[in-house]
Tab-separated table of C-alpha atoms in Angstrom:
chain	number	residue	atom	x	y	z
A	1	UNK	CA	-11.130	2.813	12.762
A	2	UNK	CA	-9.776	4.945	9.665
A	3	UNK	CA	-8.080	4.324	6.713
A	4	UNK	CA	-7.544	6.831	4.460
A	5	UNK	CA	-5.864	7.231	1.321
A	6	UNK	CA	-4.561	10.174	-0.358
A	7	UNK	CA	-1.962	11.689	-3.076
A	8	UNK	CA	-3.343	9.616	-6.247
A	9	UNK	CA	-3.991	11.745	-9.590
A	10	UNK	CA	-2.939	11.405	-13.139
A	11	UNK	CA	0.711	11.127	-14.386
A	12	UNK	CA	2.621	10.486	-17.381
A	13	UNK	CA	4.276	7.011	-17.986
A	14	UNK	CA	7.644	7.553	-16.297
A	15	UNK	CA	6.631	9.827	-13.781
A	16	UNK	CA	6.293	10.039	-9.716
A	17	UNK	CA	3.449	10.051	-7.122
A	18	UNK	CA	3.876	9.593	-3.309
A	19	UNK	CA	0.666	7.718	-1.719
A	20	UNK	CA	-0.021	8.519	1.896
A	21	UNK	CA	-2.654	6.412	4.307
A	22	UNK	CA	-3.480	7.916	7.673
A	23	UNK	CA	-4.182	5.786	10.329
A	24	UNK	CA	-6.980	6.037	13.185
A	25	UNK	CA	-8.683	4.346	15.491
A	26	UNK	CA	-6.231	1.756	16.374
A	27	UNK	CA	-2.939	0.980	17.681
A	28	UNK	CA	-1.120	1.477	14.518
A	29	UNK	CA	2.888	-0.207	15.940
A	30	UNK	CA	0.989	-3.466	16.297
A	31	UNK	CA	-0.279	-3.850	12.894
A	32	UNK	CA	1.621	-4.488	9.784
A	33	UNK	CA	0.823	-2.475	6.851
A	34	UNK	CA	0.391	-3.342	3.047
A	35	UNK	CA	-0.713	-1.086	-0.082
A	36	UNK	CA	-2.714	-3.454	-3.012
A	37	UNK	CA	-4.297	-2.488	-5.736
A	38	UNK	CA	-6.958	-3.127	-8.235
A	39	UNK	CA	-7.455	-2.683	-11.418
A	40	UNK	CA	-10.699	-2.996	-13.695
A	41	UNK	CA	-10.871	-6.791	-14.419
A	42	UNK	CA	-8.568	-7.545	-12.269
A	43	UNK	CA	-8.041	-9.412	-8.642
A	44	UNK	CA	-6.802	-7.383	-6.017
A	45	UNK	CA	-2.926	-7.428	-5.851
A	46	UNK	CA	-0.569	-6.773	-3.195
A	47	UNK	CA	1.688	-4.463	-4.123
A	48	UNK	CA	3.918	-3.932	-1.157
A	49	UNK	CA	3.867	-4.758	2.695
A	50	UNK	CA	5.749	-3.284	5.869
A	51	UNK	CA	6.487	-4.741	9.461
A	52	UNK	CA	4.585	-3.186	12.419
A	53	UNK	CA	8.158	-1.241	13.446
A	54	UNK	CA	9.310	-0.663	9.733
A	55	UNK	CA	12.283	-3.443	9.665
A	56	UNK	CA	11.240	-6.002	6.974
A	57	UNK	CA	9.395	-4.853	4.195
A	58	UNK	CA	8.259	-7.636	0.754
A	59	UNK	CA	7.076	-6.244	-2.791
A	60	UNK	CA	5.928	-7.612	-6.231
A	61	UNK	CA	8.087	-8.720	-8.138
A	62	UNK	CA	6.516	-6.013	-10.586
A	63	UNK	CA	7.354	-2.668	-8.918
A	64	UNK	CA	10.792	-4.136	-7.291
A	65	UNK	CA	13.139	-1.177	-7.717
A	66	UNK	CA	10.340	1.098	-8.596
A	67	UNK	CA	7.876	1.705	-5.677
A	68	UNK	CA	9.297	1.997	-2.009
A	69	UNK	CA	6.855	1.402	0.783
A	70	UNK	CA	7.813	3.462	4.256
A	71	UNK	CA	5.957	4.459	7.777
A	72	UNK	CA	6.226	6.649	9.957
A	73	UNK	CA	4.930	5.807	13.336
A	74	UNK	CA	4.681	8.710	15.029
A	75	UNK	CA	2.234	10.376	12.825
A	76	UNK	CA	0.206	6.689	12.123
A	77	UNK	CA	1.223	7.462	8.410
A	78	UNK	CA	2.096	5.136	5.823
A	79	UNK	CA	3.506	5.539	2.437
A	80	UNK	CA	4.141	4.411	-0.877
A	81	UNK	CA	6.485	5.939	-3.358
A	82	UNK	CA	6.248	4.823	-6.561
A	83	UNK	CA	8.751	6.053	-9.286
A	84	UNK	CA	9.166	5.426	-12.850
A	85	UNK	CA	5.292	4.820	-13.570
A	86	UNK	CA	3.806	2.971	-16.170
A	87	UNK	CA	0.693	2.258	-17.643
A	88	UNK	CA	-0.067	-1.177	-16.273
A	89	UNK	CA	0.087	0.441	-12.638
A	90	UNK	CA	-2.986	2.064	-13.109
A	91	UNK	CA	-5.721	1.105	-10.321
A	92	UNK	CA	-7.402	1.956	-7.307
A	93	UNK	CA	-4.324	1.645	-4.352
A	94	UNK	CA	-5.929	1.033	-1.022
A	95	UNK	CA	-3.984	1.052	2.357
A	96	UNK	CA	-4.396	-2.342	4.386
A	97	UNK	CA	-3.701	-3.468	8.307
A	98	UNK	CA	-3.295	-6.996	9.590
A	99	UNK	CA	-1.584	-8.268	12.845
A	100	UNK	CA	-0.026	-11.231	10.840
A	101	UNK	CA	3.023	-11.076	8.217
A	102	UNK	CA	1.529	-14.275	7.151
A	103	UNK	CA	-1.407	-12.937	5.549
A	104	UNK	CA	0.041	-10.142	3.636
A	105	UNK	CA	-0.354	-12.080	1.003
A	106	UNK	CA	-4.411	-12.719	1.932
A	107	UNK	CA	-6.183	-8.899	1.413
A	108	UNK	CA	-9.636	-10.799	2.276
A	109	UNK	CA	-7.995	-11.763	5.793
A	110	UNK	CA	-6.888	-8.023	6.474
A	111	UNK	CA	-8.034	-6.460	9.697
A	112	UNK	CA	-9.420	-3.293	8.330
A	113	UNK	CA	-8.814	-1.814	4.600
A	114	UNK	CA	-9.161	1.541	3.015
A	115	UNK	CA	-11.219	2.710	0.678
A	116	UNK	CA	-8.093	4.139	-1.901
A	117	UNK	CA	-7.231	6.601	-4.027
A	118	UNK	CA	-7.127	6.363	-8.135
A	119	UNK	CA	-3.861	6.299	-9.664
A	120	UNK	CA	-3.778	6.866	-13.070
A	121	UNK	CA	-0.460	6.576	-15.520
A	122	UNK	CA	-1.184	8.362	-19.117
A	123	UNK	CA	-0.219	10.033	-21.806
């Protein structure tokens, strides 16, 4: 089983990246799939989450109209747009799978995790 992460780097507050996890290893429609973050000092936090066929989708209330989570099953891809950056986003975004919508919300209880990609928001 793979997770990984790509399309982090360093932007300017106000600016764009597109995050991109690639899937392996695992039947990839039967598992939701969630982006959190962490930052140093800080807990892990989810930052958005999508259902196994791409219908519901649930965010933070702190990147609501900002960041738009997306998949694409055919290519076992998942995404994360994030717009309108600032400083306070910076931190490690990792790509999660779990097989309950439930625990979203629980990163520990997460079938498998990857290992991220830095995202950094600077002047």
């Amino acid at each position: 089983v793979q997770l990984v992460e790509s399309g982090g780097g360093l932007v300017q507050p106000g600016g764009s990246l597109r995050l991109s996890c690639a899937a392996s290893g695992f039947d990839f429609t039967s598992y939701h799939m969630t982006w959190f973050r962490q930052a140093p000092g800080k807990e892990r936090e989810l930052v958005a989450a999508i259902e196994n066929y791409g219908i519901g989708t649930n965010y933070v209330d702190s990147v609501k109209g900002r960041f738009t989570i997306s998949r694409d099953n055919a290519k076992n891809t998942v995404y994360l747009q994030m717009n309108s950056l600032k400083p306070e986003d910076t931190a490690v975004y990792r790509c999660g799978a779990t097989k309950k919508w439930t625990d979203i919300w629980s990163i520990s209880d997460y079938d498998y995790r990857g290992l991220g990609t830095q995202v950094t928001v600077s002047s």
